[in-house]
CSV table of C-alpha atoms in Angstrom, one decimal:
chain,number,residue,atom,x,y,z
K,13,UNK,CA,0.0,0.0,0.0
K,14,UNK,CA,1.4,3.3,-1.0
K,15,UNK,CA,0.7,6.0,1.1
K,16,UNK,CA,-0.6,9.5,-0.4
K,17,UNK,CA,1.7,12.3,-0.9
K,18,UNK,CA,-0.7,14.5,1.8
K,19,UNK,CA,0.9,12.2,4.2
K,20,UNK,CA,4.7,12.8,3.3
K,21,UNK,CA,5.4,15.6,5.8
K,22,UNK,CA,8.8,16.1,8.0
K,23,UNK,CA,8.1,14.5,11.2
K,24,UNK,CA,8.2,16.7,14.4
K,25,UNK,CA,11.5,16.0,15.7
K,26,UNK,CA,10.7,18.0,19.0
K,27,UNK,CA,8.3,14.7,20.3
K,28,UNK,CA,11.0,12.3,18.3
K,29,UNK,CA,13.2,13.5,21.0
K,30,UNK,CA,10.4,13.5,23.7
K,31,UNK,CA,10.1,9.7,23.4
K,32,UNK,CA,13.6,9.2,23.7
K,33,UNK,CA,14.2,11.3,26.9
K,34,UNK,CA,11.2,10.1,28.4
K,35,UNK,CA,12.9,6.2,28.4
K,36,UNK,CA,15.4,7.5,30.5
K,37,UNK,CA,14.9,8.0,34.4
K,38,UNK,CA,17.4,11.1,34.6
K,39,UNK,CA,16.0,13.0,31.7
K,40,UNK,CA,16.0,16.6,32.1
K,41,UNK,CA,13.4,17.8,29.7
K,42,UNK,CA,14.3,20.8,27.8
K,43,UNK,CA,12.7,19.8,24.9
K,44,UNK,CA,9.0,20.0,24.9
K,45,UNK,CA,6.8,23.3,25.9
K,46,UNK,CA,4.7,21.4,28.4
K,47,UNK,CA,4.3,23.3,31.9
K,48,UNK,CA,5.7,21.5,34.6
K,49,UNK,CA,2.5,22.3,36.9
K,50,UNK,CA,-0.5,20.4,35.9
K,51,UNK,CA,-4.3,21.8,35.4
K,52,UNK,CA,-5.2,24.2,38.3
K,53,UNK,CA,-6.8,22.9,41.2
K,54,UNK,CA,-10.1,24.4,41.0
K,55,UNK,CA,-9.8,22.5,37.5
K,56,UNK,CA,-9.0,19.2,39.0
K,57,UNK,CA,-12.3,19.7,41.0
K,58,UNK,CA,-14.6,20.5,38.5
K,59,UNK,CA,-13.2,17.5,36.2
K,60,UNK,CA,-14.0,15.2,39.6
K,61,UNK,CA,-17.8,17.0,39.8
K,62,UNK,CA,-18.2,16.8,36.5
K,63,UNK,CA,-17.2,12.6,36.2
K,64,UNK,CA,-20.0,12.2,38.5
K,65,UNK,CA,-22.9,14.8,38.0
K,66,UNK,CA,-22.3,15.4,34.1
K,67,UNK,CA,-23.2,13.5,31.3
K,68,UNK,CA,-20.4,13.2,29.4
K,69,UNK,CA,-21.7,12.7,26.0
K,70,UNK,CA,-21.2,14.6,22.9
K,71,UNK,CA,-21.7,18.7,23.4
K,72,UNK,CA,-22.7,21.3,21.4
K,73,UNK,CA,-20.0,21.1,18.5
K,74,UNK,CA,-19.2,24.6,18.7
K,75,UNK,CA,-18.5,24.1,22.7
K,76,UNK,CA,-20.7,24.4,25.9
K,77,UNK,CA,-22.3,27.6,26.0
K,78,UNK,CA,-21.1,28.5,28.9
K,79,UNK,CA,-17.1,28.0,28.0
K,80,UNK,CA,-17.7,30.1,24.5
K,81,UNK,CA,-19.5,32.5,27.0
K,82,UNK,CA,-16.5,32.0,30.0
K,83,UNK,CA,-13.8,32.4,26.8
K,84,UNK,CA,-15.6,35.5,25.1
K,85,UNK,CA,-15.4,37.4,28.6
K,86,UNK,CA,-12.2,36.3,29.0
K,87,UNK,CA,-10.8,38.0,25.9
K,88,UNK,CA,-12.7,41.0,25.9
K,89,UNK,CA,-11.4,41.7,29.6
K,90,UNK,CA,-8.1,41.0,29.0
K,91,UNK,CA,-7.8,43.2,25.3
K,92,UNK,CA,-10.6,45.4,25.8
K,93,UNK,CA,-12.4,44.3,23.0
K,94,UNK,CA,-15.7,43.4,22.6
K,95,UNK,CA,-16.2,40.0,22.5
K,96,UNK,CA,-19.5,37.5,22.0
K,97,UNK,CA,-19.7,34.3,22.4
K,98,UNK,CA,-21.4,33.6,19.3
K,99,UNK,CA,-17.8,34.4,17.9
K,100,UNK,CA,-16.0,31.6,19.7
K,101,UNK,CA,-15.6,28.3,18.2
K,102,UNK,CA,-14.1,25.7,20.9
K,103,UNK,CA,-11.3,23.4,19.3
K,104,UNK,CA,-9.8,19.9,19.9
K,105,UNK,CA,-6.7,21.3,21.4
K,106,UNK,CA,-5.6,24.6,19.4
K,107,UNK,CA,-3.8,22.2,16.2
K,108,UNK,CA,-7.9,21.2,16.0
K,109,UNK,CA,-8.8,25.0,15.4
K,110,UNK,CA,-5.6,25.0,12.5
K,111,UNK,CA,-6.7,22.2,10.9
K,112,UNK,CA,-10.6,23.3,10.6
K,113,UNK,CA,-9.2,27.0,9.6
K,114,UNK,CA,-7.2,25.7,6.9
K,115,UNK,CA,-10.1,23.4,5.6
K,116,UNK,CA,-12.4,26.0,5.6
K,117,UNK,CA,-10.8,28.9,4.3
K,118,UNK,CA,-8.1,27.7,2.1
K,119,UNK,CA,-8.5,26.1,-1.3
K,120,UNK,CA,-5.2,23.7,-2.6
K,121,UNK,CA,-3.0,26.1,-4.5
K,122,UNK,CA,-3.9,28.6,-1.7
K,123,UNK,CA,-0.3,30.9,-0.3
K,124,UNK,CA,0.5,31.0,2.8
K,125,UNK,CA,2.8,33.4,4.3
K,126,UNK,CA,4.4,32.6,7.9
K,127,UNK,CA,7.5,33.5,9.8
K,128,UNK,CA,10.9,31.3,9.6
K,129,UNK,CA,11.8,30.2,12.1
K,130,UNK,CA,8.5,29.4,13.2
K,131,UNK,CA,6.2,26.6,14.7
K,132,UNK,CA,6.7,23.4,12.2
K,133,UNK,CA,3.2,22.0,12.4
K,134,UNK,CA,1.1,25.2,10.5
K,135,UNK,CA,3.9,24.3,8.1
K,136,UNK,CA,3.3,20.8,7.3
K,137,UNK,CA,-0.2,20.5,7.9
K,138,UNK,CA,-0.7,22.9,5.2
K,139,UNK,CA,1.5,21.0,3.0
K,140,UNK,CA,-0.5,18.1,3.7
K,141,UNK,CA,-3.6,20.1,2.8
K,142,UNK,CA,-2.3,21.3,-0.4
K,143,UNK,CA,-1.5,24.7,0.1
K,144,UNK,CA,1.4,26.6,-1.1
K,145,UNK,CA,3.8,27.8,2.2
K,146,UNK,CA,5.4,31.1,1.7
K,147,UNK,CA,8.1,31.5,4.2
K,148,UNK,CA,9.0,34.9,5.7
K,149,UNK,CA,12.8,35.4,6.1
K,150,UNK,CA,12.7,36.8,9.7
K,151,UNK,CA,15.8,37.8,11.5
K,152,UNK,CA,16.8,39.4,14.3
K,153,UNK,CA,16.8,42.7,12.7
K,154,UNK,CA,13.1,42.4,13.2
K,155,UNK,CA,13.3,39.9,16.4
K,156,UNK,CA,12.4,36.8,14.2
K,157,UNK,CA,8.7,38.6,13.2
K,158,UNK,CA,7.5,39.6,10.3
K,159,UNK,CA,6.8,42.5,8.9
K,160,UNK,CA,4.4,44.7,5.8
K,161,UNK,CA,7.5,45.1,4.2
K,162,UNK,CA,7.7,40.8,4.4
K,163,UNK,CA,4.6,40.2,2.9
K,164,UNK,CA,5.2,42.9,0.3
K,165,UNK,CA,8.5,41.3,-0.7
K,166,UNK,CA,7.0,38.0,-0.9
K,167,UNK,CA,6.1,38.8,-4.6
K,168,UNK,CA,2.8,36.4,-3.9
K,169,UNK,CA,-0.9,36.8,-4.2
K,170,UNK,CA,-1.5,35.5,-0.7
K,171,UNK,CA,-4.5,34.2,1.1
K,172,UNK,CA,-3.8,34.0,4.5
K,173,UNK,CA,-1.1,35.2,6.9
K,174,UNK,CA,-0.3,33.4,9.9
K,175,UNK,CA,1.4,35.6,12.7
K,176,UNK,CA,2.4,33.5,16.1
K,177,UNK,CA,3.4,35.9,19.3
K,178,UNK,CA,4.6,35.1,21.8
K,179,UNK,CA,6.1,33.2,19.1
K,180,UNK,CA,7.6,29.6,19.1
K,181,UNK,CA,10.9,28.9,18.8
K,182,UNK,CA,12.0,32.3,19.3
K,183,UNK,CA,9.5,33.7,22.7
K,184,UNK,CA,9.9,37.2,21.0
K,185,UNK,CA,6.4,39.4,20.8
K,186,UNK,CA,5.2,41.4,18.3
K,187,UNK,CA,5.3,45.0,18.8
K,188,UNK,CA,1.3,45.8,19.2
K,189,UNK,CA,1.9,49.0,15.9
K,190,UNK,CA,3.5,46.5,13.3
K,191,UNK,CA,0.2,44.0,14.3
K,192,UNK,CA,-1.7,46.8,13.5
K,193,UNK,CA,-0.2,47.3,10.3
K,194,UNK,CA,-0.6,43.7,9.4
K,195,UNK,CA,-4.1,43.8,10.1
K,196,UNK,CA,-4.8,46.9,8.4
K,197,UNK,CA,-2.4,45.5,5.3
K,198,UNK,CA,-4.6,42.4,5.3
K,199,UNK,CA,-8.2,43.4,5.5
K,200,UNK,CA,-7.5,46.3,2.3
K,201,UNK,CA,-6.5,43.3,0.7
K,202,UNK,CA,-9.4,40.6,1.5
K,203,UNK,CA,-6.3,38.3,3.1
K,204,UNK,CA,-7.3,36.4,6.2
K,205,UNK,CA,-5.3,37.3,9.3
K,206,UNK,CA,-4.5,34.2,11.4
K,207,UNK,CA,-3.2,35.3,14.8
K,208,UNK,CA,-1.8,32.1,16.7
K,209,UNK,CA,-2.3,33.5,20.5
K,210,UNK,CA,-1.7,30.6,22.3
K,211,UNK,CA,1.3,31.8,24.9
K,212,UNK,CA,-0.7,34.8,25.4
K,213,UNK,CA,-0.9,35.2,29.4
K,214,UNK,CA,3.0,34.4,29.5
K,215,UNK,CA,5.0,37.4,29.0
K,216,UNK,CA,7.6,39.1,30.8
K,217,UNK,CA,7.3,42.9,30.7
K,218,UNK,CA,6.0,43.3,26.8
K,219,UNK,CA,2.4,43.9,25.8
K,220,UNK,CA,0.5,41.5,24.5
K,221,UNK,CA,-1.8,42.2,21.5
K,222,UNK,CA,-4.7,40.4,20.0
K,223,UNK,CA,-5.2,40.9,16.3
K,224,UNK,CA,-8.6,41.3,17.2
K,225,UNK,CA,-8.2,44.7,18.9
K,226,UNK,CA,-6.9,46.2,14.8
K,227,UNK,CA,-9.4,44.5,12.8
K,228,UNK,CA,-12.8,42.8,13.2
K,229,UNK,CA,-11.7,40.3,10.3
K,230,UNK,CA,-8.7,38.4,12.0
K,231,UNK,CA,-9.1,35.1,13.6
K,232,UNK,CA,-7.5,34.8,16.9
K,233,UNK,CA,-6.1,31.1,17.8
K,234,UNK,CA,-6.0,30.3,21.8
K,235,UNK,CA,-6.2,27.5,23.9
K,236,UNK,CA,-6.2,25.8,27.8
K,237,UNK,CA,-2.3,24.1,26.8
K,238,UNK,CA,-0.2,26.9,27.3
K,239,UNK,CA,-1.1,29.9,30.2
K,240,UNK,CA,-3.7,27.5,31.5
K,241,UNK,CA,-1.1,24.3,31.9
K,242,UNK,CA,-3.8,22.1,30.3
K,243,UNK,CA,-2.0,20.6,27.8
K,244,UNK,CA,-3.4,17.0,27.7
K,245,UNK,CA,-6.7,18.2,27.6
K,246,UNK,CA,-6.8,19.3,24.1
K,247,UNK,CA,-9.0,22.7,24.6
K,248,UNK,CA,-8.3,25.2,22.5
K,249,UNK,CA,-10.8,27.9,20.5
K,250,UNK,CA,-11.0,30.4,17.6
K,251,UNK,CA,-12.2,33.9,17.9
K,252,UNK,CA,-13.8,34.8,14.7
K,253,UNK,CA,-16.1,36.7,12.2
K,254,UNK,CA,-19.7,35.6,13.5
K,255,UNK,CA,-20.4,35.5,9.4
K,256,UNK,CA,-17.7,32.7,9.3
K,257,UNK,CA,-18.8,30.4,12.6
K,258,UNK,CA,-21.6,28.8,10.7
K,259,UNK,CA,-18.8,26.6,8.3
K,260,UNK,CA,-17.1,26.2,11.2
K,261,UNK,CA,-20.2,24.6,12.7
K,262,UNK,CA,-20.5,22.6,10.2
K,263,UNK,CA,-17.1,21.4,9.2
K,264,UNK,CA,-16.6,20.6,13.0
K,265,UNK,CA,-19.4,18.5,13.4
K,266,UNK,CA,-17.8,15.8,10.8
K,267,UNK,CA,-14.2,16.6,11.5
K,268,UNK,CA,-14.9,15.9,15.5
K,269,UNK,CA,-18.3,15.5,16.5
K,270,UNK,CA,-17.3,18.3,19.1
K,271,UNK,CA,-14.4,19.2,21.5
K,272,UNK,CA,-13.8,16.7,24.7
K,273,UNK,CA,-16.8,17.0,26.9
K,274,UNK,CA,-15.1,16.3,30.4
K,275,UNK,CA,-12.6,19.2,29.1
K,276,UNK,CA,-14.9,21.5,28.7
K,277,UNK,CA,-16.5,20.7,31.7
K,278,UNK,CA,-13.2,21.2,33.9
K,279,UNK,CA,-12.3,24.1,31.8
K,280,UNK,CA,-15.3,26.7,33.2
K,281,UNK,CA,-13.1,26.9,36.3
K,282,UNK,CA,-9.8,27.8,34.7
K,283,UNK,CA,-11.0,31.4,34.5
K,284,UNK,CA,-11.8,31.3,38.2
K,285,UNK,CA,-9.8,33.8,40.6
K,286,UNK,CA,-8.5,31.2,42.6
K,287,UNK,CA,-7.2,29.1,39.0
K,288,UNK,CA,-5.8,32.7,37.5
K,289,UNK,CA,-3.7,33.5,40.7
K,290,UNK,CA,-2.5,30.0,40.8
K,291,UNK,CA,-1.7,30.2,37.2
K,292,UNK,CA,0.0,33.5,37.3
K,293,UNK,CA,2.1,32.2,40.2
K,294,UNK,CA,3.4,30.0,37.4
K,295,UNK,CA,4.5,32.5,35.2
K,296,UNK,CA,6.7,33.9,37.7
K,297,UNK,CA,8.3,30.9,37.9
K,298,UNK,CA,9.0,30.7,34.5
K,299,UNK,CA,10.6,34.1,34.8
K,300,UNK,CA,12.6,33.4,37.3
K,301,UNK,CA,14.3,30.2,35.5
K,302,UNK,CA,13.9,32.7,32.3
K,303,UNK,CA,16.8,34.9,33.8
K,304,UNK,CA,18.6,32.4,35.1
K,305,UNK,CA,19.2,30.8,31.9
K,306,UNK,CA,20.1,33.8,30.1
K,307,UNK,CA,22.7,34.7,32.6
K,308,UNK,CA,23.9,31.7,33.2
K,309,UNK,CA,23.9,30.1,29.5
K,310,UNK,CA,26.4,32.6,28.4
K,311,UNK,CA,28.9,31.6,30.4
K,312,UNK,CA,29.3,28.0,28.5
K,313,UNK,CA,29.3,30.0,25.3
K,314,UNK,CA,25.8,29.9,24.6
K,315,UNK,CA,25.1,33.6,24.7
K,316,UNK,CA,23.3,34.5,21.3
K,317,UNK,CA,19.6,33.7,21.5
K,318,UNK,CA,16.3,35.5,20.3
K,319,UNK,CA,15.0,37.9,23.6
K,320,UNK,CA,12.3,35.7,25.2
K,321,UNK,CA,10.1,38.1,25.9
K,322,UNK,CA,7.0,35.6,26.2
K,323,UNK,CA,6.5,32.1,26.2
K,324,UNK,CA,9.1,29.7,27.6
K,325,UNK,CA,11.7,29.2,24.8
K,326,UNK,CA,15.2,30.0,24.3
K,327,UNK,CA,16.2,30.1,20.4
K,328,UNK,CA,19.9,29.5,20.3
K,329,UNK,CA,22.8,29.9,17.6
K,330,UNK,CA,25.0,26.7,18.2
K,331,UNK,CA,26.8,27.4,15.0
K,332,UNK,CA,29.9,27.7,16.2
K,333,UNK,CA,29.9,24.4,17.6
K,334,UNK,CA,28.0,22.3,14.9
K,335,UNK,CA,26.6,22.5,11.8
K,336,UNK,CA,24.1,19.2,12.7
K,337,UNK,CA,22.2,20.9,15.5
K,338,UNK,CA,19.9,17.3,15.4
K,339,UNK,CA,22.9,15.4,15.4
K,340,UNK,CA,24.4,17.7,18.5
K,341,UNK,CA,21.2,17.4,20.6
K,342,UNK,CA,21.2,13.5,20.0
K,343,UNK,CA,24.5,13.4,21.5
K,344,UNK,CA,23.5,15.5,24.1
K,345,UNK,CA,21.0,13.5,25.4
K,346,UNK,CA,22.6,10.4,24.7
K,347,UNK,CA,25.7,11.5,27.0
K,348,UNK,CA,24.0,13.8,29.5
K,349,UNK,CA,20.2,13.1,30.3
K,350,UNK,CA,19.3,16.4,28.6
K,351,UNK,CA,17.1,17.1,26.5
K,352,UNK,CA,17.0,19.9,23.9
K,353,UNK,CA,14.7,20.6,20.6
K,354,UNK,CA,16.9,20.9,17.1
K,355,UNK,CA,16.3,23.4,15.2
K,356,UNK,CA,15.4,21.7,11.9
K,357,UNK,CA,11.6,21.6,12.9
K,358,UNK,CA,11.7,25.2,12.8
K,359,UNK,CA,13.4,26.6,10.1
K,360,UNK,CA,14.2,24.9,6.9
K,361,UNK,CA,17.6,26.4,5.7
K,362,UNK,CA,19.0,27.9,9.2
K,363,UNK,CA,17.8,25.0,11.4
K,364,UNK,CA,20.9,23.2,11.5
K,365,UNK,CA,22.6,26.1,13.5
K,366,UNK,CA,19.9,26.1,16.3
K,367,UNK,CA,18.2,24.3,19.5
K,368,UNK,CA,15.1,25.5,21.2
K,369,UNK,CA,15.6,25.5,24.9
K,370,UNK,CA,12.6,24.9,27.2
K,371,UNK,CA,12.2,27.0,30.5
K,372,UNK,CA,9.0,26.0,31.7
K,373,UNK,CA,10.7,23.5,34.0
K,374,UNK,CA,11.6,24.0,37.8
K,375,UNK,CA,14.6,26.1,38.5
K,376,UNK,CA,16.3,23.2,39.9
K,377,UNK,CA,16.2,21.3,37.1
K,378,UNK,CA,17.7,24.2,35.0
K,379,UNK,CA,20.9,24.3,37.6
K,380,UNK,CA,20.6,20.6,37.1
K,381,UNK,CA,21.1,21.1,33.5
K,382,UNK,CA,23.5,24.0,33.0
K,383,UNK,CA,25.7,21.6,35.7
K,384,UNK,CA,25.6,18.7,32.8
K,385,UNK,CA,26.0,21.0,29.9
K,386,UNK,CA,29.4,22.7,31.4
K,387,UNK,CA,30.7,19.2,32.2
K,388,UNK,CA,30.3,18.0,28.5
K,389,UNK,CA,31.2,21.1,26.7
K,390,UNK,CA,34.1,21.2,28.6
């Protein structure tokens, strides 16, 4: 049996190296943007309520009510913007809300422009869909985003534009007036604006913009993995144009019947006071690992990286000490227990010169890991 060409995609070496770690009982886990902390214990006590008292069959396919409700208020709160919850579509995990985006408003052929280095699944799922990527050379002159002047140099009639900030590998942030631009660039043009805001509640100092606060045409991208450490629960949503949630509706319902129903259920209490302060305790924790890395990384000669401004990853040049950055991580782990992300997932001509470093681990295990990363580099 041969399989289709949709299904020849690069594989995601970032879980390749997951699985390897995760055989080995002094892994330190570097690798993976997982929180260390679990769901929120208000969370874990509505998941218990709800395995009792609930149903647990097949929701709405658009989402409970009252999460699209608890999720609208949510984002107009946090952005000022006015939100309803007849604009939010709940997702199988935010790569659920991708896939139904690209099926329902791109046609094979279809350009694509996104950021390189950037987050390798938008990449080959589209592939796999038929659609033609358009990668953004993005450097730090611009700190790894992209810019109007990009997509005007792209010399392609585009269709969609995928923006990601905090962005992943890099954790740098858009600046809230070239978002604006792209917005404004994008709706003159009938282009959709896809605004992947999944890291958004994890920042350290920068504002946060939603696309949604430039133009009423974007689609926003969130979900419960990231801010909300829900990561196995596979909750994510899309904020959209209410004239668009009806084919959403309806590609859902055969793509997934509907989001998880006992996620859903545990996911009202995420926005909770007691679940946000717990949550936000988090992120200072993350911050504090944040600076210890980037004070302490230099020292072994890892000093250039992108400014993690949000989000938990370090994008670093290893160039001067290997031009197989997927080779150099497998020795790593193989001779130290640590684990680190090459950067070949992330960008397809530069990759080789990079790893992604994972901070949302404990600061322990950080001082665990700089320890074993002196020792082998000598």
């Amino acid at each position: 049996m041969v399989p289709s060409p949709r299904g020849e995609v690069e594989p995601f070496r970032v879980m390749q190296i997951l699985g390897k770690a995760q055989q080995r009982e002094d892994a330190l886990l570097l690798c993976v943007g997982q929180p260390r902390a679990g769901a929120p214990g208000p969370v874990l006590a509505a998941a218990s309520e709800a395995l009792v008292g609930a149903s647990l069959g097949y929701t709405a396919t658009l989402g409970l009510p009252e999460l699209r409700a608890a999720i609208a208020r949510w984002h107009a709160h946090t952005y000022g913007t006015p939100t309803r919850a007849e604009q939010v579509v709940v997702t199988t995990g935010s790569s659920g809300g991708f896939v139904a985006a690209f099926l329902a408003l791109l046609s094979p052929g279809d350009a694509v422009a996104l950021a390189r280095p950037g987050y390798p699944a938008y990449r080959n799922t589209l592939h796999a869909l038929g659609a033609e990527v358009v990668e953004l050379d993005c450097g730090p002159e611009t700190r790894y985003q992209p810019t109007v002047e990009h997509l005007e140099a792209c010399g392609r009639e585009l269709k969609m534009v995928i923006v990601t900030s905090p962005d992943n590998p890099t954790g740098t942030i858009i600046d809230p007036a070239e978002l604006q631009r792209i917005a404004r660039w994008c709706e003159r043009r009938d282009v959709v604006l896809l605004s992947d805001e999944i890291y958004h509640g994890i920042s350290y100092g920068q504002t946060t913009a939603t696309a949604r606060q430039f133009s009423p045409e974007a689609i926003t991208v969130g979900s419960m993995s990231k801010f909300f450490c829900m990561t196995g629960w596979r909750l994510g949503w899309l904020i959209m144009p209410e004239h668009l949630v009806e084919t959403f509706d309806n590609l859902q319902a055969n793509l997934a019947l509907c989001p998880p129903a006992i996620a859903q259920h545990a996911a009202l209490a995420a926005f909770t006071p007691d679940s946000l302060s717990e949550l936000r305790s988090h992120v200072r924790e993350y911050a504090e690992t944040r600076d210890y890395l980037t004070a302490e990384l230099p020292k072994l000669g890892l000093g250039s990286f992108a400014p993690p401004d949000g989000g938990f990853y370090l994008w670093v040049d290893v160039s001067h000490l290997t031009d197989d950055s997927e080779a150099w991580a497998a020795d790593l782990l193989e001779e130290t227990g640590v684990a680190v992300a090459p950067g070949k997932d992330f960008d397809t001509t530069s990759g080789h010169k990079f790893i992604r470093i994972s901070f949302c681990i404990s600061l322990e295990q950080a001082r665990q890991a700089v320890v074993r990363l002196a020792e082998w580099l000598g």
